[in-house]
Amino acid sequence: MPEGDTVWQTARRLHRALGGRTLIRCELRVPRFATADLTGRTVLEVAARGKHLLTRFEGDITLHTHLRMDGAWWVYPDEERWRGGPGHQIRAVLSVPGETAVGYRLPVLELLRTGDEERAVGHLGPDLLGPDWDPDAALANLRGDPARPLGEALLDQRNLAGIGNVYKSELCFLLHATPWTPVGQLPEETLHRLPGLARKLLEANRDRIARTTTGRRDQRLYVYGRAPKPCLRCGTPVQLGDQGDGARERPTYWCPVCQPGPAPRPRTAVRPDPTGRATRRGTAGAPGAARPRRAP
């Protein structure tokens, strides 16, 4: 799943392609908005709000999209063939002279009044990469449910917006706590530094192609995707388990020595891409997701 830094990158790429320019083609290939046509309208900006994308047009109109697990936006020069997936997966086409942004597999796509954006994103907590960032508010949100496991609390976008499964595992490692530790059992010093640490990690990676939490090129992540390889700190095999709220279980990584606390029985590891980003070039987290030919 794309995380706050990759969505921020996607918004930046889309804004570079579309911002301040007038649409010459618009197709929204979902039944509810199939007849909507924004051709002739100027794109004012493309902004990220947590994991949400807001493309704002003149006339108080916003296109709200969310990538969730498999969505992607690509930007193609006119002469380049679209290759983000088969045609039936295309959900949005936005063209300006010379370039076209194509949205694939977008599970959330809706038009709304720009003045009504809070209806779509008003439930989100402070955005780790946004102008509304408020560490005190984020800390208060986390403290609101002291019995909740830390990993679940971090993934809840109502507490603070932008953390996904990779940063969840990495933050818990850096805080020396398992993702199943109740928030209320964390030492006060640890809990207090959590919002600032989360923001530091996302800010450090928002301009990078390959995400890293270690600062190393050879081993970019401390625990995510490393089971059963040895922990970079102590050498103990990294463990893999499942964590979720009952609706969805997420693969979760931790070191049983560096992160003391409650944990489930480990399961067999199936290691994802070690960068923590999607492996396919066309996803939001890949280097060429929104502009295949240019570096971000």
C-alpha positions as a Markdown table, in Angstrom:
| # | Residue | x | y | z |
|---|---|---|---|---|
| 1 | Met | 0.0 | 0.0 | 0.0 |
| 2 | Pro | 1.4 | 3.5 | -0.9 |
| 3 | Glu | 2.3 | 5.5 | 2.2 |
| 4 | Gly | 2.3 | 9.2 | 2.9 |
| 5 | Asp | 5.7 | 9.9 | 1.2 |
| 6 | Thr | 4.8 | 8.0 | -2.0 |
| 7 | Val | 1.4 | 9.7 | -2.3 |
| 8 | Trp | 3.1 | 13.1 | -1.7 |
| 9 | Gln | 5.5 | 12.2 | -4.6 |
| 10 | Thr | 2.6 | 11.3 | -6.8 |
| 11 | Ala | 0.8 | 14.6 | -6.0 |
| 12 | Arg | 4.0 | 16.5 | -6.9 |
| 13 | Arg | 4.5 | 14.7 | -10.2 |
| 14 | Leu | 0.8 | 15.2 | -11.2 |
| 15 | His | 1.0 | 18.9 | -10.2 |
| 16 | Arg | 4.1 | 19.4 | -12.3 |
| 17 | Ala | 2.3 | 17.9 | -15.3 |
| 18 | Leu | -1.2 | 19.4 | -14.8 |
| 19 | Gly | -0.9 | 22.4 | -12.5 |
| 20 | Gly | -1.9 | 25.7 | -14.0 |
| 21 | Arg | -2.8 | 24.1 | -17.3 |
| 22 | Thr | -6.2 | 23.6 | -19.1 |
| 23 | Leu | -7.6 | 20.2 | -19.8 |
| 24 | Ile | -8.2 | 19.3 | -23.4 |
| 25 | Arg | -9.5 | 15.8 | -22.5 |
| 26 | Cys | -11.2 | 14.4 | -19.5 |
| 27 | Glu | -12.6 | 10.9 | -19.0 |
| 28 | Leu | -13.8 | 9.5 | -15.7 |
| 29 | Arg | -14.5 | 5.8 | -16.3 |
| 30 | Val | -16.7 | 5.0 | -13.3 |
| 31 | Pro | -20.5 | 4.8 | -13.6 |
| 32 | Arg | -21.4 | 7.6 | -11.2 |
| 33 | Phe | -19.2 | 10.2 | -13.1 |
| 34 | Ala | -19.1 | 8.8 | -16.6 |
| 35 | Thr | -20.9 | 11.8 | -18.1 |
| 36 | Ala | -18.8 | 14.4 | -16.2 |
| 37 | Asp | -16.5 | 16.4 | -18.4 |
| 38 | Leu | -13.9 | 18.9 | -17.0 |
| 39 | Thr | -12.5 | 19.7 | -20.5 |
| 40 | Gly | -11.7 | 23.4 | -20.7 |
| 41 | Arg | -11.1 | 23.8 | -16.9 |
| 42 | Thr | -7.8 | 24.8 | -15.5 |
| 43 | Val | -6.1 | 22.5 | -12.9 |
| 44 | Leu | -5.3 | 24.8 | -10.0 |
| 45 | Glu | -3.2 | 22.2 | -8.0 |
| 46 | Val | -2.8 | 18.6 | -7.1 |
| 47 | Ala | -2.3 | 18.1 | -3.3 |
| 48 | Ala | -1.8 | 15.2 | -1.0 |
| 49 | Arg | -3.8 | 14.8 | 2.2 |
| 50 | Gly | -2.4 | 11.8 | 4.1 |
| 51 | Lys | -2.9 | 9.0 | 1.5 |
| 52 | His | -5.6 | 10.9 | -0.4 |
| 53 | Leu | -5.0 | 12.9 | -3.7 |
| 54 | Leu | -7.0 | 16.1 | -4.3 |
| 55 | Thr | -6.9 | 17.5 | -7.9 |
| 56 | Arg | -8.5 | 20.9 | -7.7 |
| 57 | Phe | -10.0 | 22.7 | -10.7 |
| 58 | Glu | -11.3 | 26.2 | -11.3 |
| 59 | Gly | -15.0 | 26.5 | -10.5 |
| 60 | Asp | -14.8 | 24.9 | -7.0 |
| 61 | Ile | -14.4 | 21.3 | -8.3 |
| 62 | Thr | -12.1 | 18.7 | -6.8 |
| 63 | Leu | -11.3 | 15.2 | -8.1 |
| 64 | His | -10.7 | 13.0 | -5.0 |
| 65 | Thr | -8.8 | 9.8 | -5.5 |
| 66 | His | -7.3 | 7.2 | -3.3 |
| 67 | Leu | -4.8 | 4.5 | -4.4 |
| 68 | Arg | -5.3 | 2.0 | -1.6 |
| 69 | Met | -3.5 | -1.2 | -2.4 |
| 70 | Asp | -3.1 | -1.3 | -6.1 |
| 71 | Gly | -4.0 | 2.1 | -7.6 |
| 72 | Ala | -1.5 | 4.2 | -9.7 |
| 73 | Trp | -1.2 | 7.4 | -11.6 |
| 74 | Trp | 1.0 | 7.6 | -14.6 |
| 75 | Val | 2.0 | 10.6 | -16.7 |
| 76 | Tyr | 2.8 | 10.1 | -20.4 |
| 77 | Pro | 4.1 | 12.4 | -23.1 |
| 78 | Asp | 1.8 | 12.4 | -26.2 |
| 79 | Glu | 4.1 | 10.1 | -28.2 |
| 80 | Glu | 4.4 | 7.4 | -25.5 |
| 81 | Arg | 2.3 | 4.3 | -25.3 |
| 82 | Trp | 0.3 | 3.9 | -22.1 |
| 83 | Arg | 1.5 | 0.9 | -20.2 |
| 84 | Gly | 0.2 | 1.1 | -16.7 |
| 85 | Gly | -2.1 | -1.9 | -17.2 |
| 86 | Pro | -4.8 | -3.1 | -19.5 |
| 87 | Gly | -7.3 | -0.6 | -20.8 |
| 88 | His | -10.2 | -1.9 | -18.7 |
| 89 | Gln | -8.3 | -0.9 | -15.6 |
| 90 | Ile | -8.2 | 2.8 | -16.5 |
| 91 | Arg | -10.4 | 4.9 | -14.3 |
| 92 | Ala | -9.4 | 8.4 | -15.2 |
| 93 | Val | -7.8 | 10.3 | -18.2 |
| 94 | Leu | -6.7 | 13.9 | -17.8 |
| 95 | Ser | -4.9 | 15.5 | -20.8 |
| 96 | Val | -3.2 | 18.8 | -21.2 |
| 97 | Pro | -1.3 | 19.8 | -24.3 |
| 98 | Gly | 1.7 | 17.4 | -24.6 |
| 99 | Glu | 0.9 | 15.2 | -21.6 |
| 100 | Thr | -1.7 | 12.9 | -20.2 |
| 101 | Ala | -2.3 | 11.6 | -16.7 |
| 102 | Val | -3.8 | 8.2 | -16.5 |
| 103 | Gly | -5.3 | 6.7 | -13.3 |
| 104 | Tyr | -5.3 | 2.9 | -13.1 |
| 105 | Arg | -7.2 | 0.7 | -10.7 |
| 106 | Leu | -8.4 | 3.6 | -8.6 |
| 107 | Pro | -10.8 | 2.2 | -5.9 |
| 108 | Val | -11.9 | 5.7 | -4.8 |
| 109 | Leu | -12.7 | 8.3 | -7.4 |
| 110 | Glu | -15.3 | 11.0 | -6.9 |
| 111 | Leu | -16.0 | 14.6 | -7.8 |
| 112 | Leu | -17.0 | 17.1 | -5.1 |
| 113 | Arg | -17.0 | 20.7 | -4.4 |
| 114 | Thr | -13.6 | 22.0 | -3.3 |
| 115 | Gly | -15.4 | 23.7 | -0.4 |
| 116 | Asp | -16.7 | 20.3 | 0.6 |
| 117 | Glu | -13.4 | 18.4 | 0.7 |
| 118 | Glu | -13.7 | 17.9 | 4.5 |
| 119 | Arg | -16.5 | 15.4 | 3.7 |
| 120 | Ala | -13.8 | 13.2 | 2.2 |
| 121 | Val | -10.7 | 13.9 | 4.3 |
| 122 | Gly | -12.1 | 15.7 | 7.4 |
| 123 | His | -11.8 | 12.6 | 9.5 |
| 124 | Leu | -8.0 | 12.5 | 9.1 |
| 125 | Gly | -5.6 | 13.3 | 11.8 |
| 126 | Pro | -2.7 | 15.8 | 11.4 |
| 127 | Asp | -0.9 | 15.1 | 8.1 |
| 128 | Leu | 2.7 | 14.2 | 8.7 |
| 129 | Leu | 3.7 | 15.9 | 5.4 |
| 130 | Gly | 1.0 | 18.6 | 5.4 |
| 131 | Pro | 0.8 | 22.2 | 6.5 |
| 132 | Asp | -1.6 | 21.2 | 9.2 |
| 133 | Trp | 0.9 | 19.0 | 11.0 |
| 134 | Asp | 0.4 | 19.3 | 14.8 |
| 135 | Pro | 2.4 | 16.9 | 16.9 |
| 136 | Asp | 0.5 | 17.7 | 20.1 |
| 137 | Ala | -2.8 | 16.8 | 18.4 |
| 138 | Ala | -1.4 | 13.6 | 17.0 |
| 139 | Leu | -0.1 | 12.7 | 20.5 |
| 140 | Ala | -3.5 | 13.4 | 22.1 |
| 141 | Asn | -5.1 | 11.2 | 19.4 |
| 142 | Leu | -2.8 | 8.3 | 20.2 |
| 143 | Arg | -3.4 | 8.7 | 23.9 |
| 144 | Gly | -7.2 | 8.5 | 23.4 |
| 145 | Asp | -7.2 | 4.7 | 23.4 |
| 146 | Pro | -4.4 | 3.5 | 25.7 |
| 147 | Ala | -5.4 | -0.2 | 25.4 |
| 148 | Arg | -5.0 | -0.2 | 21.6 |
| 149 | Pro | -1.9 | -2.0 | 20.1 |
| 150 | Leu | 0.7 | 0.5 | 18.9 |
| 151 | Gly | 0.7 | -0.9 | 15.4 |
| 152 | Glu | -3.0 | -0.5 | 14.9 |
| 153 | Ala | -3.0 | 3.0 | 16.4 |
| 154 | Leu | -0.3 | 4.1 | 13.9 |
| 155 | Leu | -2.2 | 2.8 | 11.0 |
| 156 | Asp | -5.4 | 4.6 | 12.0 |
| 157 | Gln | -5.4 | 7.7 | 9.8 |
| 158 | Arg | -7.7 | 9.4 | 12.3 |
| 159 | Asn | -4.7 | 9.6 | 14.7 |
| 160 | Leu | -2.1 | 10.9 | 12.3 |
| 161 | Ala | -2.2 | 10.7 | 8.5 |
| 162 | Gly | 0.4 | 9.1 | 6.3 |
| 163 | Ile | 1.7 | 6.0 | 8.1 |
| 164 | Gly | 1.4 | 2.7 | 6.3 |
| 165 | Asn | 2.5 | -0.8 | 7.0 |
| 166 | Val | 6.2 | -0.2 | 6.3 |
| 167 | Tyr | 6.5 | 2.8 | 8.5 |
| 168 | Lys | 4.5 | 1.1 | 11.2 |
| 169 | Ser | 7.0 | -1.7 | 11.5 |
| 170 | Glu | 10.0 | 0.6 | 11.2 |
| 171 | Leu | 8.7 | 3.1 | 13.8 |
| 172 | Cys | 8.0 | 0.3 | 16.3 |
| 173 | Phe | 11.5 | -1.0 | 15.9 |
| 174 | Leu | 13.0 | 2.5 | 16.4 |
| 175 | Leu | 10.9 | 2.9 | 19.5 |
| 176 | His | 12.0 | -0.5 | 20.9 |
| 177 | Ala | 8.4 | -1.7 | 21.2 |
| 178 | Thr | 6.5 | -4.5 | 19.5 |
| 179 | Pro | 3.5 | -3.4 | 17.4 |
| 180 | Trp | 1.3 | -5.3 | 19.8 |
| 181 | Thr | 2.3 | -3.2 | 22.8 |
| 182 | Pro | -0.7 | -1.2 | 24.1 |
| 183 | Val | -0.1 | 2.5 | 23.6 |
| 184 | Gly | -0.7 | 3.2 | 27.3 |
| 185 | Gln | 2.2 | 0.8 | 28.3 |
| 186 | Leu | 4.8 | 2.8 | 26.4 |
| 187 | Pro | 7.2 | 4.9 | 28.5 |
| 188 | Glu | 6.1 | 8.5 | 28.5 |
| 189 | Glu | 9.4 | 9.6 | 26.9 |
| 190 | Thr | 8.9 | 7.0 | 24.1 |
| 191 | Leu | 5.3 | 8.1 | 23.4 |
| 192 | His | 6.3 | 11.7 | 23.4 |
| 193 | Arg | 8.9 | 11.3 | 20.7 |
| 194 | Leu | 6.8 | 9.2 | 18.4 |
| 195 | Pro | 5.1 | 12.0 | 16.4 |
| 196 | Gly | 8.3 | 13.8 | 15.7 |
| 197 | Leu | 10.1 | 10.6 | 14.7 |
| 198 | Ala | 7.3 | 9.7 | 12.3 |
| 199 | Arg | 7.4 | 13.1 | 10.7 |
| 200 | Lys | 11.2 | 12.9 | 10.4 |
| 201 | Leu | 11.1 | 9.6 | 8.6 |
| 202 | Leu | 8.5 | 10.7 | 6.1 |
| 203 | Glu | 10.2 | 14.0 | 5.4 |
| 204 | Ala | 13.5 | 12.3 | 4.9 |
| 205 | Asn | 12.0 | 10.0 | 2.2 |
| 206 | Arg | 9.5 | 12.3 | 0.4 |
| 207 | Asp | 12.2 | 13.2 | -2.2 |
| 208 | Arg | 13.8 | 9.8 | -2.5 |
| 209 | Ile | 13.1 | 7.1 | -5.0 |
| 210 | Ala | 14.2 | 4.3 | -2.7 |
| 211 | Arg | 12.8 | 4.6 | 0.8 |
| 212 | Thr | 15.2 | 4.1 | 3.7 |
| 213 | Thr | 15.0 | 4.3 | 7.5 |
| 214 | Thr | 18.5 | 3.2 | 8.2 |
| 215 | Gly | 20.5 | 5.7 | 6.2 |
| 216 | Arg | 22.3 | 2.8 | 4.5 |
| 217 | Arg | 22.3 | 1.9 | 0.9 |
| 218 | Asp | 22.9 | -1.8 | 1.4 |
| 219 | Gln | 20.2 | -2.3 | 4.0 |
| 220 | Arg | 17.5 | 0.3 | 3.6 |
| 221 | Leu | 15.1 | -0.9 | 6.3 |
| 222 | Tyr | 15.6 | -2.3 | 9.8 |
| 223 | Val | 12.9 | -5.0 | 9.9 |
| 224 | Tyr | 10.3 | -4.6 | 7.2 |
| 225 | Gly | 10.7 | -7.4 | 4.7 |
| 226 | Arg | 13.7 | -8.9 | 6.5 |
| 227 | Ala | 12.3 | -12.0 | 8.1 |
| 228 | Pro | 14.1 | -14.3 | 8.8 |
| 229 | Lys | 17.3 | -12.4 | 8.2 |
| 230 | Pro | 19.3 | -11.2 | 11.2 |
| 231 | Cys | 18.4 | -7.9 | 12.9 |
| 232 | Leu | 20.8 | -5.2 | 11.9 |
| 233 | Arg | 21.4 | -4.3 | 15.5 |
| 234 | Cys | 21.6 | -7.5 | 17.4 |
| 235 | Gly | 21.7 | -10.3 | 14.9 |
| 236 | Thr | 18.6 | -12.1 | 16.1 |
| 237 | Pro | 16.3 | -13.4 | 13.2 |
| 238 | Val | 13.6 | -10.9 | 12.4 |
| 239 | Gln | 10.1 | -12.3 | 13.0 |
| 240 | Leu | 7.0 | -12.0 | 10.8 |
| 241 | Gly | 3.5 | -12.0 | 12.2 |
| 242 | Asp | 0.0 | -10.8 | 11.3 |
| 243 | Gln | -1.7 | -7.7 | 12.8 |
| 244 | Gly | -5.1 | -6.3 | 12.1 |
| 245 | Asp | -8.4 | -5.1 | 13.5 |
| 246 | Gly | -10.3 | -8.2 | 12.4 |
| 247 | Ala | -11.2 | -6.8 | 9.0 |
| 248 | Arg | -7.7 | -7.0 | 7.5 |
| 249 | Glu | -4.5 | -8.7 | 8.6 |
| 250 | Arg | -1.2 | -7.0 | 7.7 |
| 251 | Pro | 2.3 | -8.6 | 7.6 |
| 252 | Thr | 4.2 | -7.1 | 10.5 |
| 253 | Tyr | 7.9 | -7.4 | 11.2 |
| 254 | Trp | 9.8 | -7.1 | 14.5 |
| 255 | Cys | 13.0 | -8.1 | 16.4 |
| 256 | Pro | 12.1 | -10.2 | 19.5 |
| 257 | Val | 15.3 | -8.9 | 21.3 |
| 258 | Cys | 15.4 | -5.2 | 20.3 |
| 259 | Gln | 11.6 | -4.9 | 20.7 |
| 260 | Pro | 10.5 | -6.6 | 24.0 |
| 261 | Gly | 6.8 | -6.9 | 24.6 |
| 262 | Pro | 3.7 | -8.9 | 23.5 |
| 263 | Ala | 3.8 | -10.6 | 20.1 |
| 264 | Pro | 2.0 | -13.4 | 18.3 |
| 265 | Arg | 3.5 | -16.7 | 17.2 |
| 266 | Pro | 5.6 | -15.9 | 14.1 |
| 267 | Arg | 4.6 | -17.2 | 10.7 |
| 268 | Thr | 6.6 | -18.2 | 7.7 |
| 269 | Ala | 8.1 | -15.2 | 5.9 |
| 270 | Val | 7.3 | -14.2 | 2.4 |
| 271 | Arg | 9.6 | -11.3 | 1.8 |
| 272 | Pro | 8.3 | -8.3 | -0.2 |
| 273 | Asp | 10.4 | -5.8 | -2.1 |
| 274 | Pro | 13.2 | -4.8 | 0.4 |
| 275 | Thr | 12.8 | -1.1 | -0.4 |
| 276 | Gly | 9.3 | -1.2 | 1.2 |
| 277 | Arg | 7.8 | 0.2 | -2.0 |
| 278 | Ala | 5.8 | -1.6 | -4.7 |
| 279 | Thr | 7.9 | -3.7 | -7.1 |
| 280 | Arg | 5.9 | -2.9 | -10.3 |
| 281 | Arg | 7.1 | 0.2 | -12.1 |
| 282 | Gly | 3.6 | 1.5 | -12.6 |
| 283 | Thr | 2.5 | 1.7 | -8.9 |
| 284 | Ala | 2.5 | 4.9 | -7.0 |
| 285 | Gly | 5.6 | 3.9 | -5.0 |
| 286 | Ala | 7.8 | 3.1 | -8.0 |
| 287 | Pro | 10.3 | 5.5 | -9.5 |
| 288 | Gly | 8.4 | 6.0 | -12.7 |
| 289 | Ala | 4.9 | 5.9 | -11.4 |
| 290 | Ala | 3.7 | 9.3 | -12.4 |
| 291 | Arg | 6.4 | 10.3 | -14.9 |
| 292 | Pro | 8.2 | 7.2 | -16.4 |
| 293 | Arg | 11.0 | 9.1 | -18.1 |
| 294 | Arg | 12.0 | 11.6 | -15.5 |
| 295 | Ala | 13.3 | 11.3 | -12.0 |
| 296 | Pro | 11.1 | 12.9 | -9.3 |
